[in-house]
Short mmCIF file of C-alpha atoms and ligand atoms in Angstrom, two decimals:
data_model
loop_
_atom_site.label_atom_id
_atom_site.label_comp_id
_atom_site.label_asym_id
_atom_site.label_seq_id
_atom_site.Cartn_x
_atom_site.Cartn_y
_atom_site.Cartn_z
CA MET X 206 119.97 89.32 97.58
CA SER X 207 120.45 87.26 94.41
CA PRO X 208 117.57 85.01 93.31
CA MET X 209 117.38 81.48 94.66
CA LYS X 210 117.78 78.20 92.83
CA ALA X 211 114.74 75.92 92.70
CA ALA X 212 113.98 72.60 90.99
CA VAL X 213 110.91 73.08 88.83
CA THR X 214 108.61 70.58 87.11
CA PRO X 215 107.29 72.60 84.14
CA THR X 216 105.22 69.70 82.82
CA TYR X 217 104.18 66.18 83.87
CA GLY X 218 106.71 63.66 82.61
CA PRO X 219 109.75 61.47 83.27
CA PRO X 220 112.45 62.50 85.79
CA ASP X 221 114.37 64.60 83.27
CA VAL X 222 111.56 67.15 82.93
CA VAL X 223 112.83 68.51 86.25
CA ARG X 224 115.27 71.41 85.85
CA ILE X 225 116.99 73.87 88.11
CA GLU X 226 116.01 77.51 87.56
CA GLU X 227 116.45 80.83 89.28
CA ARG X 228 113.35 82.16 91.01
CA PRO X 229 112.65 85.05 93.36
CA ILE X 230 113.13 84.30 97.05
CA PRO X 231 109.63 84.08 98.62
CA GLU X 232 108.63 86.59 101.32
CA PRO X 233 107.12 85.06 104.47
CA LYS X 234 103.45 85.96 104.97
CA ARG X 235 101.84 86.42 108.36
CA GLY X 236 102.30 83.25 110.42
CA GLU X 237 105.07 81.86 108.20
CA VAL X 238 108.73 81.10 108.75
CA ARG X 239 111.19 81.45 105.87
CA VAL X 240 113.72 78.63 105.97
CA ARG X 241 117.07 78.57 104.20
CA VAL X 242 116.89 74.90 103.13
CA THR X 243 119.96 72.73 103.76
CA ALA X 244 118.39 69.38 102.80
CA THR X 245 115.05 68.10 101.50
CA SER X 246 113.59 64.73 100.60
CA VAL X 247 112.41 63.54 97.19
CA SER X 248 109.45 61.37 98.22
CA ILE X 249 107.29 59.01 96.23
CA ALA X 250 104.60 61.74 96.38
CA ASP X 251 106.96 64.16 94.59
CA ALA X 252 107.75 61.52 91.96
CA ARG X 253 104.08 60.62 91.54
CA ILE X 254 103.08 64.27 91.02
CA ARG X 255 105.96 64.87 88.58
CA GLY X 256 105.06 61.81 86.50
CA PHE X 257 101.29 62.02 87.08
CA ASP X 258 101.81 58.45 88.26
CA ILE X 259 98.69 58.08 90.36
CA PRO X 260 96.60 55.09 91.43
CA LYS X 261 93.92 54.04 88.94
CA GLY X 262 90.66 56.00 88.96
CA TYR X 263 91.94 59.31 90.37
CA GLY X 264 93.03 60.83 87.00
CA LEU X 265 90.21 63.33 86.41
CA LEU X 266 89.94 64.41 90.04
CA LEU X 267 93.68 64.91 90.50
CA ARG X 268 94.10 66.79 87.20
CA LEU X 269 91.47 69.22 88.48
CA VAL X 270 93.24 69.55 91.84
CA MET X 271 96.89 69.44 90.75
CA GLY X 272 96.77 71.02 87.28
CA TRP X 273 95.46 69.70 83.97
CA ARG X 274 98.57 69.57 81.74
CA ARG X 275 101.26 70.52 84.23
CA PRO X 276 101.55 70.77 87.99
CA ARG X 277 99.94 73.97 89.31
CA HIS X 278 102.74 74.24 91.88
CA VAL X 279 105.88 73.79 89.82
CA VAL X 280 108.35 73.61 92.72
CA GLN X 281 107.86 70.30 94.50
CA GLY X 282 109.19 68.97 97.78
CA HIS X 283 107.05 68.68 100.83
CA GLU X 284 109.51 68.46 103.71
CA CYS X 285 112.88 69.97 104.50
CA THR X 286 115.36 70.99 107.12
CA GLY X 287 117.39 74.17 107.30
CA VAL X 288 117.88 77.33 109.31
CA VAL X 289 115.34 80.04 110.07
CA ASP X 290 116.06 82.98 107.79
CA ARG X 291 113.17 85.41 108.36
CA LEU X 292 109.93 85.45 110.37
CA GLY X 293 106.54 86.58 109.08
CA LYS X 294 104.35 88.83 111.23
CA GLY X 295 102.88 87.20 114.32
CA VAL X 296 105.48 84.41 114.58
CA SER X 297 107.23 83.89 117.89
CA GLY X 298 109.30 81.08 119.34
CA PHE X 299 111.89 81.04 116.55
CA ALA X 300 114.89 83.25 115.79
CA PRO X 301 117.02 83.60 112.64
CA GLY X 302 119.71 80.91 112.62
CA ASP X 303 117.62 78.28 114.50
CA ARG X 304 118.00 74.75 113.11
CA VAL X 305 114.52 73.61 112.09
CA MET X 306 112.59 70.96 110.14
CA GLY X 307 109.07 71.01 108.76
CA THR X 308 106.55 70.19 106.07
CA ILE X 309 104.44 72.19 103.66
CA GLY X 310 102.21 69.38 102.39
CA LEU X 311 101.44 68.61 98.77
CA LYS X 312 101.53 72.29 97.82
CA GLY X 313 105.30 71.73 97.75
CA GLY X 314 108.10 74.28 97.53
CA CYS X 315 110.89 72.62 99.53
CA HIS X 316 113.00 71.71 96.47
CA ALA X 317 114.47 75.21 96.59
CA GLU X 318 117.06 77.19 98.50
CA TYR X 319 114.33 79.04 100.44
CA VAL X 320 110.78 78.08 101.38
CA CYS X 321 108.13 79.70 103.58
CA LEU X 322 106.42 77.22 105.93
CA PRO X 323 103.44 77.77 108.25
CA ALA X 324 104.99 78.30 111.70
CA GLU X 325 102.87 75.55 113.28
CA ARG X 326 104.49 73.03 110.91
CA VAL X 327 108.04 74.04 111.86
CA PHE X 328 109.90 72.25 114.69
CA SER X 329 113.38 72.51 116.20
CA VAL X 330 115.67 69.70 115.06
CA PRO X 331 116.62 67.40 117.95
CA ASP X 332 120.40 66.95 118.39
CA SER X 333 119.83 63.23 117.82
CA LEU X 334 118.96 63.80 114.12
CA SER X 335 121.51 64.52 111.37
CA ALA X 336 120.62 67.03 108.65
CA THR X 337 119.74 64.26 106.20
CA GLN X 338 117.61 62.42 108.78
CA ALA X 339 115.77 65.67 109.59
CA ALA X 340 115.16 66.22 105.85
CA GLY X 341 113.39 62.87 105.46
CA PHE X 342 111.77 62.65 108.88
CA PHE X 343 108.09 63.30 108.31
CA PHE X 344 106.83 61.67 105.09
CA GLY X 345 107.14 57.97 105.91
CA GLY X 346 106.82 58.43 109.66
CA LEU X 347 103.53 60.34 109.57
CA THR X 348 102.03 57.80 107.16
CA ALA X 349 103.11 54.78 109.20
CA ALA X 350 101.97 56.30 112.51
CA GLY X 351 98.66 57.44 111.01
CA PHE X 352 97.83 53.97 109.68
CA LEU X 353 99.19 51.79 112.51
CA ILE X 354 98.20 53.92 115.51
CA ASP X 355 95.18 56.01 114.44
CA LYS X 356 93.48 53.71 111.92
CA ALA X 357 94.45 50.14 112.97
CA HIS X 358 94.98 50.72 116.73
CA LEU X 359 97.79 48.14 116.56
CA ALA X 360 98.26 46.55 120.00
CA ARG X 361 101.09 44.78 121.85
CA GLY X 362 101.31 41.10 120.94
CA GLU X 363 99.37 41.43 117.67
CA THR X 364 100.78 40.00 114.46
CA LEU X 365 101.50 42.41 111.61
CA LEU X 366 102.48 41.75 108.01
CA ILE X 367 104.10 44.71 106.21
CA ASN X 368 104.06 44.31 102.44
CA GLY X 369 106.76 46.67 101.15
CA ALA X 370 108.73 46.91 104.39
CA THR X 371 111.82 48.90 103.49
CA GLY X 372 110.50 51.95 101.64
CA ALA X 373 110.02 55.21 103.56
CA VAL X 374 106.64 54.11 104.95
CA GLY X 375 107.63 50.47 105.59
CA ILE X 376 110.80 51.38 107.52
CA ALA X 377 108.84 53.73 109.78
CA ALA X 378 106.13 51.08 110.20
CA LEU X 379 108.68 48.43 111.24
CA GLN X 380 110.09 50.64 113.98
CA ILE X 381 106.76 51.94 115.29
CA ALA X 382 105.28 48.42 115.32
CA ARG X 383 108.32 47.09 117.20
CA HIS X 384 107.90 49.90 119.74
CA ILE X 385 104.23 48.95 120.19
CA GLY X 386 105.26 45.32 120.69
CA ALA X 387 103.82 43.66 117.57
CA ARG X 388 105.23 40.49 116.02
CA ILE X 389 106.25 41.49 112.52
CA THR X 390 106.58 39.71 109.18
CA ALA X 391 108.25 41.84 106.51
CA VAL X 392 107.77 41.35 102.77
CA GLY X 393 110.42 42.65 100.37
CA ARG X 394 113.31 41.63 98.18
CA ARG X 395 115.88 39.40 99.89
CA ASP X 396 118.56 42.13 99.69
CA ASN X 397 116.45 44.18 102.12
CA HIS X 398 115.81 41.43 104.68
CA ALA X 399 118.84 42.22 106.88
CA LEU X 400 117.65 45.81 107.27
CA ALA X 401 114.06 44.70 107.97
CA ARG X 402 115.27 42.33 110.72
CA GLU X 403 117.50 45.03 112.23
CA LEU X 404 114.46 47.34 112.48
CA GLY X 405 112.11 44.83 114.06
CA ALA X 406 110.95 42.06 111.70
CA GLN X 407 111.00 38.52 113.12
CA THR X 408 110.22 36.87 109.77
CA CYS X 409 110.98 37.99 106.20
CA LEU X 410 109.52 36.87 102.87
CA ASP X 411 110.73 37.63 99.35
CA TYR X 412 107.59 38.39 97.30
CA ARG X 413 109.26 37.01 94.16
CA SER X 414 109.50 33.46 95.50
CA GLU X 415 107.78 33.12 98.90
CA PRO X 416 103.99 33.52 99.02
CA VAL X 417 102.34 34.91 102.15
CA ALA X 418 101.20 32.08 104.44
CA GLY X 419 99.21 32.06 107.69
CA THR X 420 97.04 34.79 109.21
CA PHE X 421 97.75 38.20 110.77
CA ASP X 422 95.87 40.67 112.95
CA VAL X 423 96.93 43.54 110.72
CA ILE X 424 98.16 43.59 107.11
CA MET X 425 99.74 46.84 105.96
CA ASP X 426 100.11 47.05 102.18
CA THR X 427 102.46 49.87 101.13
CA ALA X 428 103.07 48.38 97.67
CA GLY X 429 99.50 48.01 96.41
CA THR X 430 100.00 44.32 95.61
CA LEU X 431 97.93 42.80 98.45
CA PRO X 432 94.37 43.99 97.78
CA TRP X 433 91.33 42.65 99.64
CA PRO X 434 90.77 39.52 97.46
CA ARG X 435 94.36 38.39 98.16
CA ALA X 436 94.62 39.66 101.73
CA ARG X 437 91.31 38.44 103.22
CA ASP X 438 92.40 34.82 103.59
CA HIS X 439 95.42 36.02 105.57
CA LEU X 440 93.50 38.10 108.11
CA ALA X 441 92.77 36.62 111.56
CA PRO X 442 89.29 37.20 113.10
CA GLY X 443 89.00 40.95 113.85
CA GLY X 444 91.83 41.60 111.38
CA ARG X 445 92.46 44.94 109.64
CA LEU X 446 93.76 45.53 106.11
CA LEU X 447 95.61 48.84 105.75
CA MET X 448 95.60 49.92 102.12
CA VAL X 449 98.27 52.63 102.20
CA VAL X 450 97.97 52.86 98.44
CA SER X 451 94.63 52.15 96.79
CA THR X 452 92.76 52.67 93.53
CA LEU X 453 89.61 54.81 93.59
CA VAL X 454 87.42 51.67 93.51
CA GLN X 455 89.33 50.12 96.43
CA MET X 456 89.09 53.38 98.36
CA LEU X 457 85.32 53.64 97.79
CA GLY X 458 84.98 49.98 98.79
CA ALA X 459 86.76 50.73 102.07
CA ILE X 460 84.48 53.71 102.74
CA LEU X 461 81.19 52.08 101.71
CA ARG X 462 81.83 48.58 103.09
CA PRO X 463 84.55 49.00 105.72
CA ARG X 464 83.49 45.86 107.64
CA ARG X 465 83.39 42.50 105.88
CA ALA X 466 82.99 39.17 107.64
CA GLY X 467 84.26 40.68 110.91
CA LEU X 468 87.29 42.19 109.17
CA ARG X 469 88.05 45.86 108.49
CA LEU X 470 89.39 47.65 105.40
CA LEU X 471 91.13 50.93 106.07
CA ALA X 472 92.35 53.31 103.38
CA GLY X 473 92.60 57.05 102.73
CA GLU X 474 95.08 59.85 103.18
CA VAL X 475 96.95 60.49 106.37
CA THR X 476 96.58 64.15 107.34
CA GLU X 477 99.77 65.88 108.39
CA THR X 478 98.56 67.87 111.38
CA PRO X 479 100.98 69.73 113.65
CA ALA X 480 99.81 67.39 116.46
CA ALA X 481 100.76 64.33 114.38
CA MET X 482 104.15 65.91 113.63
CA ALA X 483 104.74 66.58 117.34
CA ARG X 484 103.75 62.98 118.18
CA LEU X 485 106.25 61.65 115.63
CA LEU X 486 109.00 63.73 117.23
CA GLN X 487 108.00 62.29 120.61
CA LEU X 488 108.19 58.77 119.13
CA HIS X 489 111.71 59.65 117.98
CA ARG X 490 112.66 60.88 121.47
CA ASP X 491 111.24 57.61 122.88
CA GLY X 492 113.61 55.65 120.61
CA ALA X 493 110.73 54.38 118.47
CA TYR X 494 111.50 55.99 115.12
CA THR X 495 114.44 57.39 113.16
CA PRO X 496 114.25 57.58 109.37
CA VAL X 497 116.71 55.55 107.31
CA ILE X 498 118.31 57.58 104.54
CA GLY X 499 118.94 55.23 101.63
CA GLN X 500 120.73 57.64 99.33
CA VAL X 501 121.83 61.28 99.32
CA PHE X 502 122.19 63.37 96.14
CA GLU X 503 123.47 66.87 95.60
CA PHE X 504 120.85 69.38 94.48
CA GLU X 505 122.27 69.57 90.96
CA ASP X 506 121.61 65.81 90.66
CA ILE X 507 117.94 66.01 91.69
CA VAL X 508 116.89 64.36 88.39
CA GLU X 509 118.83 61.24 89.49
CA ALA X 510 117.01 61.35 92.83
CA HIS X 511 113.65 61.40 90.99
CA ARG X 512 114.83 58.50 88.83
CA LEU X 513 115.66 56.36 91.86
CA VAL X 514 112.40 57.18 93.66
CA SER X 515 110.35 56.29 90.57
CA THR X 516 111.70 52.71 90.61
CA HIS X 517 109.48 51.97 93.69
CA HIS X 518 112.47 50.02 95.08
CA LYS X 519 114.40 52.62 97.06
CA GLN X 520 115.49 51.92 100.63
CA GLY X 521 113.99 54.40 103.12
CA CYS X 522 114.20 58.07 102.13
CA VAL X 523 116.06 59.77 99.32
CA VAL X 524 117.51 63.12 100.35
CA VAL X 525 118.91 66.03 98.36
CA THR X 526 121.39 68.46 99.95
CA MET X 527 121.47 72.12 98.94
CA PRO X 528 124.67 73.95 98.02
CA PRO X 529 126.12 76.16 100.80
CA LEU X 530 125.25 79.88 100.74
CA PRO X 531 127.61 82.08 98.73
CA GLU X 532 129.85 84.22 101.03
CA GLU X 533 128.10 87.49 100.04
CA ASP X 534 124.66 86.13 101.03
CA LYS X 535 125.69 84.85 104.48
CA PRO X 536 123.94 86.74 107.29
N1 NAP M 737 97.71 57.00 102.03
C1 NAP M 737 98.60 57.92 102.31
O1 NAP M 737 98.31 58.91 103.03
C2 NAP M 737 100.00 57.77 101.79
C3 NAP M 737 100.99 58.61 102.30
C4 NAP M 737 102.29 58.42 101.86
C5 NAP M 737 102.57 57.43 100.91
N2 NAP M 737 101.56 56.68 100.40
C6 NAP M 737 101.83 55.64 99.41
O2 NAP M 737 102.55 54.63 100.08
C7 NAP M 737 103.33 53.92 99.15
C8 NAP M 737 104.69 53.60 99.76
O3 NAP M 737 105.43 54.78 99.95
P1 NAP M 737 107.01 54.67 100.21
O4 NAP M 737 107.51 56.06 100.33
O5 NAP M 737 107.28 53.70 101.30
O6 NAP M 737 107.45 54.03 98.80
P2 NAP M 737 108.84 53.37 98.43
O7 NAP M 737 109.89 53.96 99.33
O8 NAP M 737 108.98 53.48 96.97
O9 NAP M 737 108.68 51.83 98.86
C9 NAP M 737 108.02 50.91 98.07
C10 NAP M 737 108.09 49.54 98.77
O10 NAP M 737 107.33 48.62 97.98
C11 NAP M 737 108.07 47.42 97.88
N3 NAP M 737 107.67 46.71 96.69
C12 NAP M 737 107.87 47.04 95.37
N4 NAP M 737 107.30 46.12 94.58
C13 NAP M 737 106.72 45.21 95.42
C14 NAP M 737 105.95 44.02 95.20
N5 NAP M 737 105.67 43.57 93.97
N6 NAP M 737 105.50 43.34 96.30
C15 NAP M 737 105.78 43.78 97.55
N7 NAP M 737 106.51 44.88 97.81
C16 NAP M 737 106.96 45.58 96.74
C17 NAP M 737 109.52 47.84 97.89
O11 NAP M 737 110.28 46.74 98.36
P3 NAP M 737 111.58 46.18 97.57
O12 NAP M 737 112.49 47.38 97.36
O13 NAP M 737 112.13 45.17 98.51
O14 NAP M 737 111.06 45.64 96.27
C18 NAP M 737 109.49 49.00 98.90
O15 NAP M 737 109.66 48.50 100.20
C19 NAP M 737 103.41 54.78 97.88
O16 NAP M 737 102.68 54.15 96.83
C20 NAP M 737 102.76 56.08 98.29
O17 NAP M 737 102.07 56.70 97.21
C21 NAP M 737 100.29 56.82 100.84
#
């Protein structure tokens, strides 16, 4: 078998540090499934790692974890869809050729023609999802569900403000909150208001000209522009502020003083457990969540995908499709 193509990030830097190289096809270890990738997302996490564009205060810690001068894992991409190609020892329930989707977490590796994923993080693709929707299914959805359901316990009839409502996380949050029965105000540029209304927002504000007014039971800040000092006056009694993106100081503040004047600050990472992935698929089957794919690039244009994601103004998910297998490599 010829080597595979993979997009590598040899050093931290702007989008054009990413280049496509040939690399050996990975062998699945025990408990892993090797997937021939057909499409993968370029998420804000991929762009942040590539550019070492991380919230203030985390620099030292994340250089130690991710690599000092360059990413330790040079192939990025944390979710994908494709077909099962080979099974590692001890894996059952899948067969070569099955259409699957899954995540590998921040270790990355999905921006390549082949990736080995832990079997418990691999799921069959429902017929209701296209290949591009399956490629961008998990990142925004898991984050939105983790914050709204597990951290905020959003309830029917509550009011919710989503600051940054039409990125990958915001779009998932709109749909999940509508399913729960919340009354939603979406904040974003006017061009995105039609989409926000279609997905569940009753009211829309353009952050460039319309300040937030009134109070809400839950404020979800996906943009990092509504920190506690600005948000507290807009929280109703018992209100919760969800800091999806936070500086180290804000994060420590949320851990050390999570309750302030009867209000709650919630921050932190959402963990991508297999149970959370299965729940998100159930939400999809219940009609509560389908990712919106804002733009699709071919693999050879992955630098352009990184460029768009790094603007912080993309709509929904950005997906990259892989070239078809050469005839001689087809099973
Ligand atoms: N805590 C966690 O576990 C976790 C997990 C995943 C992601 N995240 C973080 O969540 C954030 C959002 O992720 P994403 O994938 O949704 O990003 P994204 O797709 O880039 O979306 C960014 C959103 O922010 C909005 N925005 C930009 N500038 C704004 C401003 N000044 N005021 C209000 N809104 C503004 C954009 O709206 P317009 O386009 O209308 O400007 C867009 O809706 C990222 O920073 C990411 O690092 C955290």
